[in-house]
mmCIF file of C-alpha atoms in Angstrom:
data_model
loop_
_atom_site.group_PDB
_atom_site.id
_atom_site.type_symbol
_atom_site.label_atom_id
_atom_site.label_comp_id
_atom_site.label_asym_id
_atom_site.label_seq_id
_atom_site.Cartn_x
_atom_site.Cartn_y
_atom_site.Cartn_z
ATOM 1 C CA MET G 152 -2.302 -11.487 -22.678
ATOM 2 C CA SER G 153 -3.698 -11.416 -19.180
ATOM 3 C CA GLY G 154 -6.846 -13.514 -19.989
ATOM 4 C CA LEU G 155 -8.960 -11.063 -17.916
ATOM 5 C CA ASP G 156 -12.393 -10.206 -19.310
ATOM 6 C CA ILE G 157 -12.046 -6.503 -18.720
ATOM 7 C CA GLU G 158 -15.655 -5.535 -20.044
ATOM 8 C CA GLN G 159 -17.193 -8.032 -17.793
ATOM 9 C CA LEU G 160 -15.277 -6.715 -14.769
ATOM 10 C CA ARG G 161 -15.990 -3.175 -15.716
ATOM 11 C CA ALA G 162 -19.775 -4.108 -15.992
ATOM 12 C CA ALA G 163 -19.589 -5.423 -12.487
ATOM 13 C CA THR G 164 -18.136 -2.159 -11.177
ATOM 14 C CA PRO G 165 -20.624 0.751 -10.931
ATOM 15 C CA GLY G 166 -18.013 3.486 -10.800
ATOM 16 C CA CYS G 167 -16.805 2.507 -14.295
ATOM 17 C CA ALA G 168 -20.032 3.816 -15.755
ATOM 18 C CA THR G 169 -19.780 7.174 -14.042
ATOM 19 C CA SER G 170 -16.085 8.004 -13.864
ATOM 20 C CA VAL G 171 -12.898 8.109 -15.842
ATOM 21 C CA HIS G 172 -10.699 6.994 -13.041
ATOM 22 C CA PHE G 173 -6.949 7.216 -12.986
ATOM 23 C CA ASN G 174 -6.524 7.430 -9.302
ATOM 24 C CA HIS G 175 -6.561 3.820 -8.354
ATOM 25 C CA ALA G 176 -3.233 4.279 -6.347
ATOM 26 C CA GLY G 177 -5.274 6.682 -4.257
ATOM 27 C CA ALA G 178 -8.310 4.688 -3.907
ATOM 28 C CA SER G 179 -9.803 2.310 -6.575
ATOM 29 C CA LEU G 180 -13.409 1.518 -7.464
ATOM 30 C CA MET G 181 -15.242 -1.196 -5.620
ATOM 31 C CA SER G 182 -17.194 -3.936 -7.380
ATOM 32 C CA GLU G 183 -20.941 -4.232 -6.888
ATOM 33 C CA VAL G 184 -20.508 -7.396 -4.932
ATOM 34 C CA THR G 185 -18.075 -5.710 -2.489
ATOM 35 C CA LEU G 186 -20.440 -2.755 -2.107
ATOM 36 C CA ALA G 187 -23.218 -5.134 -1.406
ATOM 37 C CA ALA G 188 -21.314 -6.981 1.341
ATOM 38 C CA VAL G 189 -20.890 -3.610 3.133
ATOM 39 C CA THR G 190 -24.397 -2.357 2.793
ATOM 40 C CA GLU G 191 -25.966 -5.630 3.583
ATOM 41 C CA GLN G 192 -24.006 -5.990 6.881
ATOM 42 C CA LEU G 193 -24.960 -2.355 7.759
ATOM 43 C CA ARG G 194 -28.600 -3.301 7.250
ATOM 44 C CA ARG G 195 -28.262 -6.388 9.471
ATOM 45 C CA GLU G 196 -26.739 -4.182 12.154
ATOM 46 C CA ALA G 197 -29.681 -1.768 11.909
ATOM 47 C CA LEU G 198 -32.200 -4.535 12.125
ATOM 48 C CA TYR G 199 -30.594 -6.930 14.650
ATOM 49 C CA GLY G 200 -28.027 -4.952 16.572
ATOM 50 C CA PRO G 201 -24.306 -4.621 15.677
ATOM 51 C CA HIS G 202 -23.077 -7.269 18.022
ATOM 52 C CA GLU G 203 -25.589 -9.692 17.024
ATOM 53 C CA ALA G 204 -25.008 -9.112 13.339
ATOM 54 C CA SER G 205 -21.222 -9.513 13.989
ATOM 55 C CA PHE G 206 -21.693 -12.840 15.542
ATOM 56 C CA ALA G 207 -23.699 -14.083 12.579
ATOM 57 C CA VAL G 208 -20.862 -13.324 9.991
ATOM 58 C CA GLN G 209 -17.818 -14.504 12.157
ATOM 59 C CA GLY G 210 -17.056 -17.294 9.692
ATOM 60 C CA ARG G 211 -16.784 -14.774 6.862
ATOM 61 C CA LEU G 212 -14.426 -12.592 8.811
ATOM 62 C CA ASP G 213 -12.306 -15.680 9.531
ATOM 63 C CA GLN G 214 -12.270 -16.578 5.872
ATOM 64 C CA ALA G 215 -11.225 -12.849 4.964
ATOM 65 C CA ARG G 216 -8.218 -13.322 7.465
ATOM 66 C CA ALA G 217 -7.276 -16.711 5.659
ATOM 67 C CA ASP G 218 -7.654 -15.058 2.275
ATOM 68 C CA ALA G 219 -5.380 -12.175 3.336
ATOM 69 C CA ALA G 220 -2.812 -14.676 4.525
ATOM 70 C CA ARG G 221 -3.036 -16.566 1.212
ATOM 71 C CA LEU G 222 -2.472 -13.307 -0.696
ATOM 72 C CA LEU G 223 0.827 -12.801 1.166
ATOM 73 C CA ASN G 224 1.853 -16.516 1.443
ATOM 74 C CA ALA G 225 1.543 -16.175 5.184
ATOM 75 C CA ARG G 226 -0.462 -17.793 8.060
ATOM 76 C CA ALA G 227 -3.707 -16.497 9.291
ATOM 77 C CA THR G 228 -2.189 -16.030 12.855
ATOM 78 C CA GLU G 229 0.238 -13.655 11.142
ATOM 79 C CA ILE G 230 -2.472 -11.288 9.929
ATOM 80 C CA ALA G 231 -4.163 -8.397 11.649
ATOM 81 C CA PHE G 232 -6.809 -6.160 10.365
ATOM 82 C CA THR G 233 -6.351 -2.394 10.945
ATOM 83 C CA SER G 234 -8.227 0.787 10.025
ATOM 84 C CA SER G 235 -5.484 2.014 7.785
ATOM 85 C CA GLY G 236 -2.030 1.136 6.610
ATOM 86 C CA SER G 237 -0.513 3.990 8.636
ATOM 87 C CA ALA G 238 -2.145 2.923 11.778
ATOM 88 C CA GLY G 239 -0.953 -0.609 11.397
ATOM 89 C CA TRP G 240 2.559 0.546 10.555
ATOM 90 C CA GLY G 241 2.627 2.983 13.404
ATOM 91 C CA LEU G 242 1.359 0.475 15.868
ATOM 92 C CA ALA G 243 4.087 -1.960 14.759
ATOM 93 C CA PHE G 244 6.782 0.598 14.940
ATOM 94 C CA ALA G 245 5.689 1.842 18.408
ATOM 95 C CA ALA G 246 5.901 -1.725 19.632
ATOM 96 C CA LEU G 247 9.565 -2.152 18.768
ATOM 97 C CA PRO G 248 12.198 -2.013 21.719
ATOM 98 C CA PRO G 249 12.809 1.751 22.712
ATOM 99 C CA LEU G 250 15.337 3.675 20.679
ATOM 100 C CA ARG G 251 18.362 5.035 22.430
ATOM 101 C CA ALA G 252 20.980 7.761 21.582
ATOM 102 C CA GLY G 253 23.152 6.796 18.654
ATOM 103 C CA ASP G 254 20.606 4.186 17.285
ATOM 104 C CA ARG G 255 20.202 4.302 13.472
ATOM 105 C CA ILE G 256 17.182 3.607 11.255
ATOM 106 C CA LEU G 257 17.994 3.083 7.622
ATOM 107 C CA VAL G 258 15.275 3.980 5.141
ATOM 108 C CA GLY G 259 14.879 3.879 1.325
ATOM 109 C CA ARG G 260 14.952 7.156 -0.431
ATOM 110 C CA HIS G 261 11.318 6.809 -1.373
ATOM 111 C CA GLU G 262 9.949 6.174 2.090
ATOM 112 C CA TRP G 263 6.407 7.293 2.587
ATOM 113 C CA GLY G 264 6.159 10.607 4.358
ATOM 114 C CA GLY G 265 3.895 9.370 7.111
ATOM 115 C CA ASN G 266 6.167 6.580 8.109
ATOM 116 C CA LEU G 267 9.080 9.142 8.085
ATOM 117 C CA ALA G 268 7.217 11.506 10.326
ATOM 118 C CA THR G 269 6.560 8.737 12.831
ATOM 119 C CA MET G 270 10.208 7.585 12.807
ATOM 120 C CA GLN G 271 11.587 11.114 13.018
ATOM 121 C CA ARG G 272 9.511 12.015 16.053
ATOM 122 C CA ALA G 273 10.831 8.920 17.834
ATOM 123 C CA ALA G 274 14.306 9.670 16.764
ATOM 124 C CA ALA G 275 14.140 13.263 17.844
ATOM 125 C CA ARG G 276 12.915 12.220 21.376
ATOM 126 C CA THR G 277 15.709 9.747 21.897
ATOM 127 C CA GLY G 278 18.885 11.027 20.012
ATOM 128 C CA ALA G 279 18.540 8.268 17.319
ATOM 129 C CA ARG G 280 18.868 9.289 13.641
ATOM 130 C CA ILE G 281 17.467 8.356 10.340
ATOM 131 C CA GLU G 282 19.790 7.603 7.376
ATOM 132 C CA VAL G 283 18.882 7.179 3.696
ATOM 133 C CA ILE G 284 20.196 4.185 1.847
ATOM 134 C CA PRO G 285 21.808 5.230 -1.479
ATOM 135 C CA CYS G 286 20.119 4.215 -4.729
ATOM 136 C CA ARG G 287 21.298 2.393 -7.928
ATOM 137 C CA GLU G 288 21.568 4.191 -11.158
ATOM 138 C CA ASP G 289 17.971 3.338 -12.051
ATOM 139 C CA GLY G 290 16.676 5.038 -8.789
ATOM 140 C CA SER G 291 15.971 1.989 -6.897
ATOM 141 C CA VAL G 292 17.353 1.275 -3.337
ATOM 142 C CA ASP G 293 20.796 -0.344 -3.507
ATOM 143 C CA PRO G 294 21.042 -3.594 -1.484
ATOM 144 C CA ASP G 295 24.800 -3.510 -1.695
ATOM 145 C CA ALA G 296 25.013 0.041 -0.326
ATOM 146 C CA LEU G 297 22.594 -1.088 2.493
ATOM 147 C CA ALA G 298 24.968 -3.988 3.456
ATOM 148 C CA GLY G 299 27.814 -1.553 3.796
ATOM 149 C CA MET G 300 25.892 0.562 6.273
ATOM 150 C CA ILE G 301 25.174 -2.242 8.706
ATOM 151 C CA ASP G 302 26.583 -2.033 12.082
ATOM 152 C CA GLU G 303 25.479 -2.857 15.709
ATOM 153 C CA ARG G 304 23.594 0.479 16.046
ATOM 154 C CA VAL G 305 21.234 -0.251 13.236
ATOM 155 C CA ARG G 306 17.701 -0.936 14.885
ATOM 156 C CA LEU G 307 15.450 -0.973 11.674
ATOM 157 C CA VAL G 308 15.497 -0.949 8.002
ATOM 158 C CA ALA G 309 12.349 0.435 6.375
ATOM 159 C CA LEU G 310 11.341 0.159 2.695
ATOM 160 C CA THR G 311 8.445 1.601 0.718
ATOM 161 C CA TRP G 312 8.316 -1.072 -1.925
ATOM 162 C CA LEU G 313 6.374 0.798 -4.544
ATOM 163 C CA PRO G 314 6.691 4.470 -3.954
ATOM 164 C CA ALA G 315 3.582 6.840 -4.018
ATOM 165 C CA ASN G 316 5.171 9.223 -6.364
ATOM 166 C CA GLY G 317 5.786 7.064 -9.489
ATOM 167 C CA GLY G 318 6.248 3.676 -11.205
ATOM 168 C CA LEU G 319 9.441 2.377 -9.322
ATOM 169 C CA ILE G 320 9.340 -1.073 -7.973
ATOM 170 C CA ASN G 321 12.164 -1.469 -5.488
ATOM 171 C CA ASP G 322 13.762 -5.059 -5.028
ATOM 172 C CA ALA G 323 12.359 -5.855 -1.717
ATOM 173 C CA ALA G 324 13.590 -9.362 -1.637
ATOM 174 C CA ALA G 325 17.252 -8.204 -2.165
ATOM 175 C CA ILE G 326 16.881 -5.790 0.786
ATOM 176 C CA GLY G 327 15.388 -8.751 2.838
ATOM 177 C CA ARG G 328 18.460 -10.884 2.219
ATOM 178 C CA VAL G 329 20.722 -8.227 3.704
ATOM 179 C CA THR G 330 18.444 -7.659 6.786
ATOM 180 C CA ARG G 331 18.097 -11.411 7.440
ATOM 181 C CA ALA G 332 21.662 -11.916 7.279
ATOM 182 C CA ALA G 333 22.316 -9.177 9.789
ATOM 183 C CA GLY G 334 19.352 -9.958 11.970
ATOM 184 C CA ILE G 335 17.778 -6.492 11.772
ATOM 185 C CA PRO G 336 14.152 -5.915 11.791
ATOM 186 C CA TYR G 337 12.749 -5.213 8.344
ATOM 187 C CA PHE G 338 9.430 -3.229 7.780
ATOM 188 C CA ILE G 339 7.800 -2.926 4.331
ATOM 189 C CA ASP G 340 5.165 -0.398 3.147
ATOM 190 C CA ALA G 341 3.274 -2.424 0.511
ATOM 191 C CA GLY G 342 0.512 0.110 0.209
ATOM 192 C CA GLN G 343 0.791 0.208 -3.676
ATOM 193 C CA ALA G 344 1.686 -3.506 -3.930
ATOM 194 C CA LEU G 345 -1.170 -5.485 -2.501
ATOM 195 C CA GLY G 346 -3.457 -6.402 -5.227
ATOM 196 C CA GLN G 347 -1.112 -5.035 -8.031
ATOM 197 C CA ILE G 348 1.978 -7.335 -8.024
ATOM 198 C CA PRO G 349 2.509 -10.788 -6.396
ATOM 199 C CA VAL G 350 3.571 -10.589 -2.707
ATOM 200 C CA ASP G 351 5.369 -13.444 -0.946
ATOM 201 C CA VAL G 352 6.495 -12.400 2.539
ATOM 202 C CA ALA G 353 8.479 -15.624 2.977
ATOM 203 C CA ALA G 354 10.533 -14.848 -0.088
ATOM 204 C CA ILE G 355 10.961 -11.243 0.690
ATOM 205 C CA GLY G 356 12.163 -11.972 4.262
ATOM 206 C CA CYS G 357 10.200 -9.072 5.894
ATOM 207 C CA ASP G 358 9.124 -8.970 9.655
ATOM 208 C CA VAL G 359 6.356 -6.569 9.213
ATOM 209 C CA LEU G 360 4.364 -5.494 5.984
ATOM 210 C CA LYS G 361 1.284 -3.397 5.704
ATOM 211 C CA GLY G 362 -1.002 -2.358 2.922
ATOM 212 C CA ALA G 363 -4.417 -0.548 2.538
ATOM 213 C CA GLY G 364 -7.513 -2.267 1.300
ATOM 214 C CA ARG G 365 -8.804 0.710 -0.712
ATOM 215 C CA LYS G 366 -6.090 0.777 -3.353
ATOM 216 C CA HIS G 367 -5.342 -1.893 -5.830
ATOM 217 C CA LEU G 368 -7.248 -4.593 -3.838
ATOM 218 C CA ARG G 369 -10.373 -2.514 -4.520
ATOM 219 C CA GLY G 370 -11.751 -2.828 -0.988
ATOM 220 C CA PRO G 371 -13.347 -0.226 1.145
ATOM 221 C CA ARG G 372 -11.645 2.686 2.738
ATOM 222 C CA GLY G 373 -11.016 2.206 6.395
ATOM 223 C CA THR G 374 -9.502 -1.247 5.977
ATOM 224 C CA ALA G 375 -5.934 -2.451 5.832
ATOM 225 C CA ILE G 376 -3.842 -5.604 6.289
ATOM 226 C CA LEU G 377 -0.885 -5.968 8.701
ATOM 227 C CA TYR G 378 1.408 -8.889 8.512
ATOM 228 C CA VAL G 379 3.626 -9.687 11.540
ATOM 229 C CA ARG G 380 6.095 -12.592 11.144
ATOM 230 C CA ALA G 381 5.234 -15.180 13.912
ATOM 231 C CA ALA G 382 8.860 -15.636 14.975
ATOM 232 C CA PHE G 383 9.206 -11.883 15.194
ATOM 233 C CA ARG G 384 6.096 -10.986 17.168
ATOM 234 C CA PRO G 385 7.626 -11.853 20.610
ATOM 235 C CA GLN G 386 10.062 -8.826 20.011
ATOM 236 C CA LEU G 387 7.133 -6.390 19.922
ATOM 237 C CA ASP G 388 5.465 -4.849 23.012
ATOM 238 C CA THR G 389 2.269 -3.140 22.078
ATOM 239 C CA VAL G 390 1.602 0.396 23.311
ATOM 240 C CA PHE G 391 -1.964 -0.316 24.547
ATOM 241 C CA SER G 392 -4.209 -3.363 24.956
ATOM 242 C CA ASP G 393 -7.899 -4.175 25.081
ATOM 243 C CA VAL G 394 -10.095 -7.157 25.871
ATOM 244 C CA LEU G 395 -9.225 -8.668 22.518
ATOM 245 C CA SER G 396 -5.550 -8.117 22.284
ATOM 246 C CA ALA G 397 -4.768 -8.845 25.964
ATOM 247 C CA PRO G 398 -7.808 -10.523 27.681
ATOM 248 C CA TRP G 399 -7.965 -10.105 31.458
ATOM 249 C CA THR G 400 -7.392 -13.381 33.473
ATOM 250 C CA GLY G 401 -6.998 -14.077 37.152
ATOM 251 C CA GLU G 402 -3.424 -13.225 36.896
ATOM 252 C CA GLY G 403 -3.945 -9.946 34.989
ATOM 253 C CA PRO G 404 -3.891 -9.191 31.142
ATOM 254 C CA ARG G 405 -2.584 -12.047 28.900
ATOM 255 C CA PRO G 406 -1.355 -10.685 25.602
ATOM 256 C CA ARG G 407 -2.216 -12.653 22.467
ATOM 257 C CA ASP G 408 0.561 -14.587 20.854
ATOM 258 C CA ASP G 409 -0.516 -13.717 17.214
ATOM 259 C CA ALA G 410 -0.630 -10.644 14.948
ATOM 260 C CA ARG G 411 -4.136 -9.864 16.502
ATOM 261 C CA ILE G 412 -2.234 -8.316 19.393
ATOM 262 C CA PHE G 413 -2.632 -5.226 17.244
ATOM 263 C CA GLU G 414 -6.454 -5.390 16.800
ATOM 264 C CA THR G 415 -9.040 -4.219 19.097
ATOM 265 C CA SER G 416 -12.507 -5.558 19.852
ATOM 266 C CA GLU G 417 -14.092 -2.704 18.064
ATOM 267 C CA HIS G 418 -13.831 -2.892 14.456
ATOM 268 C CA ALA G 419 -15.811 -2.000 11.348
ATOM 269 C CA VAL G 420 -17.331 -5.369 10.449
ATOM 270 C CA ALA G 421 -19.170 -4.222 7.415
ATOM 271 C CA LEU G 422 -15.933 -2.886 5.936
ATOM 272 C CA LEU G 423 -13.987 -6.013 6.644
ATOM 273 C CA LEU G 424 -16.659 -8.034 4.914
ATOM 274 C CA GLY G 425 -16.258 -5.940 2.022
ATOM 275 C CA LEU G 426 -12.478 -6.285 2.181
ATOM 276 C CA GLY G 427 -13.081 -9.971 2.309
ATOM 277 C CA VAL G 428 -15.041 -9.926 -0.980
ATOM 278 C CA ALA G 429 -12.263 -7.903 -2.648
ATOM 279 C CA LEU G 430 -9.584 -10.340 -1.479
ATOM 280 C CA ARG G 431 -11.637 -13.182 -2.927
ATOM 281 C CA GLU G 432 -12.010 -11.415 -6.184
ATOM 282 C CA ALA G 433 -8.379 -10.650 -6.344
ATOM 283 C CA LEU G 434 -7.367 -14.218 -5.647
ATOM 284 C CA ALA G 435 -9.863 -15.571 -8.128
ATOM 285 C CA LEU G 436 -8.601 -13.289 -10.979
ATOM 286 C CA GLY G 437 -4.937 -14.146 -10.047
ATOM 287 C CA VAL G 438 -2.488 -11.561 -9.148
ATOM 288 C CA PRO G 439 -0.095 -12.451 -11.788
ATOM 289 C CA ALA G 440 -2.806 -11.875 -14.455
ATOM 290 C CA ILE G 441 -3.656 -8.513 -12.798
ATOM 291 C CA ARG G 442 -0.016 -7.665 -12.824
ATOM 292 C CA ASP G 443 0.253 -8.412 -16.606
ATOM 293 C CA GLN G 444 -2.713 -6.417 -17.511
ATOM 294 C CA ILE G 445 -1.635 -3.344 -15.400
ATOM 295 C CA ASP G 446 1.966 -3.527 -16.790
ATOM 296 C CA ARG G 447 0.849 -3.543 -20.448
ATOM 297 C CA THR G 448 -1.616 -0.668 -19.795
ATOM 298 C CA ALA G 449 0.941 1.455 -17.907
ATOM 299 C CA LYS G 450 3.635 0.872 -20.562
ATOM 300 C CA ARG G 451 1.253 2.103 -23.283
ATOM 301 C CA LEU G 452 0.168 5.170 -21.250
ATOM 302 C CA ARG G 453 3.732 5.992 -20.261
ATOM 303 C CA ALA G 454 4.968 5.863 -23.886
ATOM 304 C CA GLU G 455 2.019 7.936 -25.327
ATOM 305 C CA LEU G 456 2.279 10.583 -22.608
ATOM 306 C CA ALA G 457 6.015 10.915 -23.208
ATOM 307 C CA ALA G 458 5.297 11.620 -26.937
ATOM 308 C CA ILE G 459 3.319 14.733 -25.993
ATOM 309 C CA ASP G 460 5.286 17.973 -26.354
ATOM 310 C CA GLY G 461 5.809 19.509 -23.019
ATOM 311 C CA VAL G 462 5.112 16.343 -21.053
ATOM 312 C CA ALA G 463 7.946 14.843 -18.923
ATOM 313 C CA ILE G 464 7.766 11.360 -17.373
ATOM 314 C CA HIS G 465 9.345 11.018 -13.889
ATOM 315 C CA ASP G 466 9.166 7.151 -13.385
ATOM 316 C CA LEU G 467 12.261 5.212 -12.111
ATOM 317 C CA GLY G 468 13.383 1.665 -12.230
ATOM 318 C CA GLN G 469 13.567 -1.227 -14.487
ATOM 319 C CA GLN G 470 10.454 -3.012 -13.566
ATOM 320 C CA ARG G 471 7.622 -0.547 -13.153
ATOM 321 C CA SER G 472 4.157 -0.418 -11.584
ATOM 322 C CA GLY G 473 0.871 0.963 -12.674
ATOM 323 C CA LEU G 474 1.730 4.484 -11.259
ATOM 324 C CA VAL G 475 2.589 6.794 -14.083
ATOM 325 C CA SER G 476 3.990 10.069 -13.021
ATOM 326 C CA PHE G 477 4.409 13.133 -15.121
ATOM 327 C CA THR G 478 4.500 16.964 -15.412
ATOM 328 C CA ILE G 479 3.445 19.310 -18.029
ATOM 329 C CA ASP G 480 6.076 22.058 -18.555
ATOM 330 C CA ASP G 481 6.121 24.294 -15.515
ATOM 331 C CA LEU G 482 2.386 23.997 -14.679
ATOM 332 C CA ASP G 483 1.481 23.438 -11.022
ATOM 333 C CA VAL G 484 0.470 19.794 -10.652
ATOM 334 C CA ASN G 485 -2.621 20.535 -8.642
ATOM 335 C CA ALA G 486 -3.652 23.022 -11.394
ATOM 336 C CA VAL G 487 -3.221 19.975 -13.915
ATOM 337 C CA LYS G 488 -5.158 17.757 -11.717
ATOM 338 C CA ASN G 489 -7.970 20.266 -11.477
ATOM 339 C CA ARG G 490 -7.955 20.804 -15.209
ATOM 340 C CA LEU G 491 -8.229 17.178 -15.904
ATOM 341 C CA ALA G 492 -11.080 16.902 -13.327
ATOM 342 C CA SER G 493 -12.905 19.570 -15.242
ATOM 343 C CA ALA G 494 -12.533 17.270 -18.407
ATOM 344 C CA GLY G 495 -14.053 14.408 -16.485
ATOM 345 C CA VAL G 496 -10.640 12.557 -15.678
ATOM 346 C CA SER G 497 -9.674 11.812 -12.133
ATOM 347 C CA VAL G 498 -5.904 11.699 -11.385
ATOM 348 C CA GLY G 499 -3.724 12.212 -8.349
ATOM 349 C CA ALA G 500 -1.179 14.842 -7.579
ATOM 350 C CA ASN G 501 1.671 14.434 -5.111
ATOM 351 C CA GLY G 502 3.953 16.874 -3.434
ATOM 352 C CA PRO G 503 7.113 16.410 -1.341
ATOM 353 C CA ALA G 504 5.139 15.484 1.672
ATOM 354 C CA TYR G 505 4.381 12.083 0.230
ATOM 355 C CA THR G 506 7.999 11.043 -0.450
ATOM 356 C CA PRO G 507 10.105 13.929 0.797
ATOM 357 C CA PHE G 508 13.613 12.520 0.445
ATOM 358 C CA ASP G 509 13.090 11.325 -3.175
ATOM 359 C CA MET G 510 11.342 14.548 -4.358
ATOM 360 C CA GLU G 511 14.105 16.589 -2.826
ATOM 361 C CA ALA G 512 16.876 14.432 -4.363
ATOM 362 C CA ARG G 513 15.266 14.768 -7.811
ATOM 363 C CA GLY G 514 14.406 18.456 -7.464
ATOM 364 C CA LEU G 515 10.725 17.780 -7.943
ATOM 365 C CA ALA G 516 8.199 20.119 -6.599
ATOM 366 C CA GLY G 517 5.324 17.742 -7.407
ATOM 367 C CA ILE G 518 3.999 15.203 -10.058
ATOM 368 C CA VAL G 519 0.736 14.378 -11.560
ATOM 369 C CA ARG G 520 0.012 10.636 -11.002
ATOM 370 C CA ALA G 521 -2.157 8.551 -13.482
ATOM 371 C CA SER G 522 -2.514 5.232 -11.865
ATOM 372 C CA VAL G 523 -4.090 2.454 -13.915
ATOM 373 C CA SER G 524 -5.996 -0.733 -12.918
ATOM 374 C CA TYR G 525 -6.857 -3.880 -14.741
ATOM 375 C CA LEU G 526 -10.225 -2.153 -15.163
ATOM 376 C CA THR G 527 -8.682 0.729 -17.299
ATOM 377 C CA SER G 528 -10.135 0.752 -20.825
ATOM 378 C CA GLU G 529 -8.777 1.803 -24.108
ATOM 379 C CA GLU G 530 -11.479 4.703 -24.183
ATOM 380 C CA GLU G 531 -10.354 5.898 -20.860
ATOM 381 C CA ILE G 532 -6.690 6.154 -21.988
ATOM 382 C CA GLU G 533 -7.884 8.113 -25.086
ATOM 383 C CA ARG G 534 -9.750 10.425 -22.866
ATOM 384 C CA LEU G 535 -6.738 11.174 -20.606
ATOM 385 C CA LEU G 536 -4.410 11.551 -23.531
ATOM 386 C CA ALA G 537 -6.693 13.845 -25.275
ATOM 387 C CA ALA G 538 -7.106 16.000 -22.186
ATOM 388 C CA VAL G 539 -3.371 16.163 -21.439
ATOM 389 C CA HIS G 540 -2.867 17.074 -25.264
ATOM 390 C CA GLY G 541 -5.330 19.918 -24.776
ATOM 391 C CA ILE G 542 -3.581 21.311 -21.667
ATOM 392 C CA ALA G 543 -0.010 21.020 -23.236
ATOM 393 C CA ARG G 544 -1.187 22.754 -26.362
ATOM 394 C CA GLU G 545 -2.499 25.697 -24.398
ATOM 395 C CA ARG G 546 1.074 26.160 -22.926
#
């Protein structure tokens, strides 16, 4: 057992009283305390002015950065806050040394579509190319295959740790051992990992890692965490600067020597205070306990959905996350999502744009995604199962 008091946690989350929410992988439900941190700061800004209100809470912002570092087993100087995971990842990618013709970028088959779009545009401009690392039999990225692909032209290895289109958990640390041995930059998209499974950047061996605050951390939208390994940061040259990231001196701009080189002086203080509360809540509960609760809930949901006639489960891997992907016969996944919404149940529906290489490799036009949280109750599971049963029977 996880030891979490689920009923107490649900009572402290306003959305649990109004929503049967199975879209935590898209955006989860904030606690009352997180919501209050955001709204109270907005009120301070309205009463005293945004700059003055920001100065008053600087210590809390510093604590949020320290807590983000603690979550990742990193240092506070290795943490930047950005407006989204995609923004942070894109800024870090753009700061890499310029690509040249013949350069290679190696990616997992499950790479997030937004990251792929960014890499492909850069490759197309320079004559570089993107190559997909083969998978093991269980569908996870194969570290041994990656080792066999390494040569002097490889400029980056990118991995989406927990893909958006299902329950797979890739072996990020095994990939990291290959990249460390080869001295190749290693970027991780941990959008679905932060707040769901333990994350240790030192053990993984990555150079850059990003994740959104709105998903399993249960923070506000518009917040994200970007980790940049201290020893790797000098290899990055940011595409733009401002008075925070490169303050002007008598000798011109002086770029920061920490991860905040990717921040700007203008940021949403109220949202970051909310993220800080969400981080403290996750740390107080303990991510291992969260992982245990989510794993047990997802296993039950996966098994009971699979037992419904006409339902197919599409999750890969040995160790799985709280993202449960399925289809109902040949029904359009968005039609299923809308049918479930009409029954009062919120889920996600992903098409090829989210994970194009993997969806194409498996011949999937789309999946319905029911993502659980440690907040997920027995009653909610029953509501979802009953609704899926109803749709499947009609087929």
